[in-house]
Amino acid sequence: MGKGPSGETIDTPAHRALGSASRVTILRLVREARAGLTAAEVAAATGQHLSTTRVHLERLAEAGLLVKARASAGLPGRPAWRYRAAVADPAPGPYRALAAALLEHLPDGPDGADVAGAGWGRRLAASLPADAGPVEAVTGVLAGLGFGPHPTPASPGNASAEVHLRTCPFLDLVGQHPDAMCGLHAGLVRGVLESRGMTADRPVLEPFGAPHACLVRLPVQRAA
């Protein structure tokens, strides 16, 4: 254990996690990667065994230095974890404590979280002007929750608009419950879209889908 500026003993999870030169190297690699890294990519860069790399990455995530989410690439099967540096400011403590308590009562897996998030999104969207379009509604709800959304207009020939989420007010909970929290946020977006008579024809939220941001793809085809 080290000493702080005033001589006090430093013994935090982050400090203990960085007591290994290998983990310091891995943290630096992940921080330098704009889109984050999977365990296989880190292992290839460091020459470590994949299982050893996974242990180091999980230790850094548990310490709050990294956050992980499924690295969706449109491939069949369960995607690998992708790790990125935890840099965003969290939501206030009471809100995180409430969210953490609610997560314990959600059904296992992302589907239950998606359903709960959709209901949340519909309720939040009800306070928006009735004439707000889907992109305006989604960005309004996400901005109110502290996600810092940055919309990008749909390009010619592309029916989808993109919204980059550069902050996550629940980032520490994403590290603890990645599938549930990402599923909750995806459901939130779906619920807002449904409140505007829209459905999404593809996953609406891609964790780490853009450099330094999660990616929301807005829709979209009219609901039947």
C-alpha positions as CSV (number, residue, x, y, z in Angstrom):
1,M,0.0,0.0,0.0
2,G,1.2,3.5,-0.8
3,K,1.1,6.9,0.8
4,G,-0.9,9.8,-0.3
5,P,0.2,13.5,-0.3
6,S,-0.6,13.9,3.4
7,G,0.9,10.6,4.4
8,E,-2.4,8.7,4.7
9,T,-2.4,5.1,3.6
10,I,-3.9,4.5,0.2
11,D,-5.8,1.2,0.0
12,T,-8.5,1.5,-2.7
13,P,-9.7,-1.2,-5.2
14,A,-8.2,0.9,-8.0
15,H,-4.9,1.2,-6.2
16,R,-4.7,-2.6,-5.5
17,A,-5.7,-3.4,-9.1
18,L,-2.8,-1.4,-10.4
19,G,-0.3,-3.2,-8.1
20,S,0.5,-5.4,-11.1
21,A,2.7,-4.2,-14.0
22,S,0.7,-6.4,-16.4
23,R,-2.6,-4.7,-15.4
24,V,-1.0,-1.2,-15.7
25,T,0.1,-2.2,-19.3
26,I,-3.4,-3.5,-20.1
27,L,-5.1,-0.4,-18.7
28,R,-2.9,1.8,-20.9
29,L,-3.6,-0.3,-24.0
30,V,-7.4,-0.1,-23.4
31,R,-7.3,3.6,-22.7
32,E,-5.4,4.2,-26.0
33,A,-7.9,2.1,-28.0
34,R,-10.7,4.4,-29.3
35,A,-13.2,1.6,-29.7
36,G,-12.1,-0.5,-26.8
37,L,-10.5,-3.9,-26.9
38,T,-11.7,-7.5,-26.4
39,A,-9.7,-10.0,-24.2
40,A,-8.4,-11.7,-27.4
41,E,-7.1,-8.4,-28.8
42,V,-5.4,-7.5,-25.5
43,A,-3.8,-11.0,-25.3
44,A,-2.5,-10.6,-28.9
45,A,-1.0,-7.2,-28.0
46,T,0.7,-8.3,-24.8
47,G,1.6,-11.9,-25.6
48,Q,-0.2,-13.1,-22.5
49,H,-2.3,-16.2,-22.3
50,L,-6.0,-15.4,-23.0
51,S,-7.2,-16.8,-19.7
52,T,-4.6,-14.7,-17.8
53,T,-5.6,-11.6,-19.8
54,R,-9.3,-12.2,-18.9
55,V,-8.4,-12.3,-15.2
56,H,-6.5,-9.0,-15.4
57,L,-9.3,-7.3,-17.3
58,E,-12.0,-8.5,-14.8
59,R,-9.9,-7.2,-12.0
60,L,-9.6,-3.8,-13.6
61,A,-13.4,-3.8,-14.3
62,E,-14.2,-4.7,-10.7
63,A,-12.0,-1.8,-9.5
64,G,-14.0,0.6,-11.6
65,L,-11.1,1.4,-14.0
66,L,-12.7,-0.4,-17.0
67,V,-16.3,-1.0,-18.1
68,K,-17.4,-3.8,-20.3
69,A,-20.2,-4.5,-22.7
70,R,-20.9,-7.1,-25.4
71,A,-19.0,-6.4,-28.6
72,S,-21.8,-6.8,-31.1
73,A,-20.5,-7.3,-34.6
74,G,-23.6,-8.8,-36.2
75,L,-22.2,-12.3,-35.8
76,P,-24.2,-15.4,-34.6
77,G,-23.6,-16.6,-31.0
78,R,-22.9,-14.7,-27.9
79,P,-20.6,-11.7,-28.6
80,A,-17.3,-11.3,-26.7
81,W,-16.9,-8.7,-24.0
82,R,-15.3,-5.4,-25.1
83,Y,-13.5,-3.3,-22.5
84,R,-13.2,0.5,-22.4
85,A,-11.8,2.9,-19.9
86,A,-14.3,4.2,-17.3
87,V,-14.2,8.0,-17.7
88,A,-17.7,9.3,-17.4
89,D,-19.1,10.9,-14.2
90,P,-21.7,8.7,-12.5
91,A,-25.2,9.6,-11.6
92,P,-25.8,10.8,-8.0
93,G,-25.3,8.1,-5.4
94,P,-29.0,7.7,-4.5
95,Y,-30.0,7.1,-8.1
96,R,-27.3,4.5,-8.6
97,A,-28.3,2.8,-5.3
98,L,-32.0,2.7,-6.5
99,A,-31.0,1.4,-9.9
100,A,-28.8,-1.3,-8.3
101,A,-31.6,-2.4,-6.1
102,L,-34.0,-2.6,-9.0
103,L,-31.5,-4.7,-11.0
104,E,-31.7,-7.3,-8.4
105,H,-35.4,-7.8,-9.1
106,L,-35.3,-7.9,-12.9
107,P,-35.6,-11.3,-14.6
108,D,-32.3,-12.9,-15.6
109,G,-30.9,-11.9,-19.0
110,P,-31.2,-8.8,-21.1
111,D,-34.8,-9.5,-22.2
112,G,-36.3,-8.8,-18.8
113,A,-34.3,-5.6,-18.6
114,D,-35.4,-4.6,-22.1
115,V,-39.1,-4.9,-21.1
116,A,-38.6,-2.9,-17.9
117,G,-36.7,-0.3,-19.8
118,A,-39.4,0.0,-22.5
119,G,-42.0,0.8,-19.8
120,W,-39.6,3.4,-18.3
121,G,-39.1,5.0,-21.8
122,R,-42.8,5.3,-22.5
123,R,-43.4,7.0,-19.1
124,L,-40.6,9.5,-19.6
125,A,-41.7,10.2,-23.2
126,A,-45.2,11.1,-22.0
127,S,-43.9,14.4,-20.6
128,L,-42.5,15.5,-24.0
129,P,-44.4,17.6,-26.5
130,A,-46.8,15.5,-28.5
131,D,-45.4,16.8,-31.8
132,A,-41.8,15.8,-30.9
133,G,-40.4,13.4,-33.6
134,P,-38.6,10.1,-32.7
135,V,-35.1,11.5,-32.8
136,E,-36.1,14.6,-30.8
137,A,-37.9,12.5,-28.3
138,V,-35.1,10.0,-27.8
139,T,-32.4,12.6,-27.4
140,G,-34.7,14.6,-25.1
141,V,-35.2,11.7,-22.8
142,L,-31.5,10.6,-22.9
143,A,-30.3,14.2,-22.3
144,G,-32.6,14.5,-19.2
145,L,-31.0,11.3,-17.8
146,G,-27.5,12.6,-18.3
147,F,-26.3,10.6,-21.3
148,G,-25.1,13.6,-23.2
149,P,-26.6,12.5,-26.5
150,H,-25.2,13.9,-29.8
151,P,-27.5,13.2,-32.8
152,T,-26.1,12.6,-36.3
153,P,-28.6,13.1,-39.2
154,A,-29.3,10.1,-41.4
155,S,-27.0,10.1,-44.5
156,P,-28.4,9.8,-48.0
157,G,-29.6,6.3,-48.7
158,N,-29.5,5.4,-45.0
159,A,-32.9,5.2,-43.2
160,S,-31.3,5.4,-39.8
161,A,-30.1,8.3,-37.8
162,E,-27.4,7.8,-35.1
163,V,-27.1,9.2,-31.6
164,H,-23.8,9.0,-29.9
165,L,-23.9,8.6,-26.1
166,R,-20.7,10.1,-24.8
167,T,-21.4,9.7,-21.1
168,C,-23.2,7.1,-19.0
169,P,-24.6,8.2,-15.7
170,F,-24.7,4.6,-14.6
171,L,-21.3,3.5,-15.8
172,D,-20.3,1.8,-12.5
173,L,-23.5,-0.3,-12.7
174,V,-22.7,-1.2,-16.3
175,G,-19.5,-2.7,-15.0
176,Q,-21.3,-4.7,-12.4
177,H,-24.4,-5.7,-14.5
178,P,-23.4,-5.1,-18.2
179,D,-26.1,-7.2,-19.9
180,A,-28.9,-5.9,-17.6
181,M,-27.9,-2.3,-17.7
182,C,-27.4,-2.2,-21.5
183,G,-30.6,-4.1,-21.9
184,L,-32.4,-1.6,-19.7
185,H,-31.1,1.4,-21.8
186,A,-31.9,-0.3,-25.1
187,G,-35.5,-0.9,-23.8
188,L,-35.7,2.7,-22.7
189,V,-35.0,3.8,-26.3
190,R,-37.5,1.3,-27.7
191,G,-40.1,2.6,-25.3
192,V,-39.6,6.2,-26.4
193,L,-39.9,5.1,-30.0
194,E,-43.1,3.2,-29.4
195,S,-44.6,6.3,-27.8
196,R,-44.1,7.9,-31.2
197,G,-45.6,5.1,-33.1
198,M,-42.3,3.7,-34.3
199,T,-40.6,0.4,-34.1
200,A,-36.9,-0.4,-34.7
201,D,-36.0,-3.0,-37.3
202,R,-32.5,-3.7,-35.7
203,P,-30.9,-3.4,-32.3
204,V,-31.3,0.2,-31.2
205,L,-28.3,0.3,-28.8
206,E,-24.8,-0.9,-29.6
207,P,-22.4,-0.6,-26.6
208,F,-19.1,0.9,-27.7
209,G,-20.5,1.1,-31.2
210,A,-18.6,4.4,-31.9
211,P,-15.2,5.7,-30.8
212,H,-15.6,7.0,-27.2
213,A,-19.4,6.5,-27.3
214,C,-22.2,4.0,-27.3
215,L,-24.3,4.1,-30.5
216,V,-28.0,4.4,-30.7
217,R,-29.5,3.8,-34.2
218,L,-32.9,5.4,-34.7
219,P,-35.3,3.7,-36.6
220,V,-37.1,3.2,-38.3
221,Q,-40.3,1.9,-39.7
222,R,-43.8,2.8,-38.7
223,A,-45.4,0.5,-36.2
224,A,-48.3,-1.6,-37.6
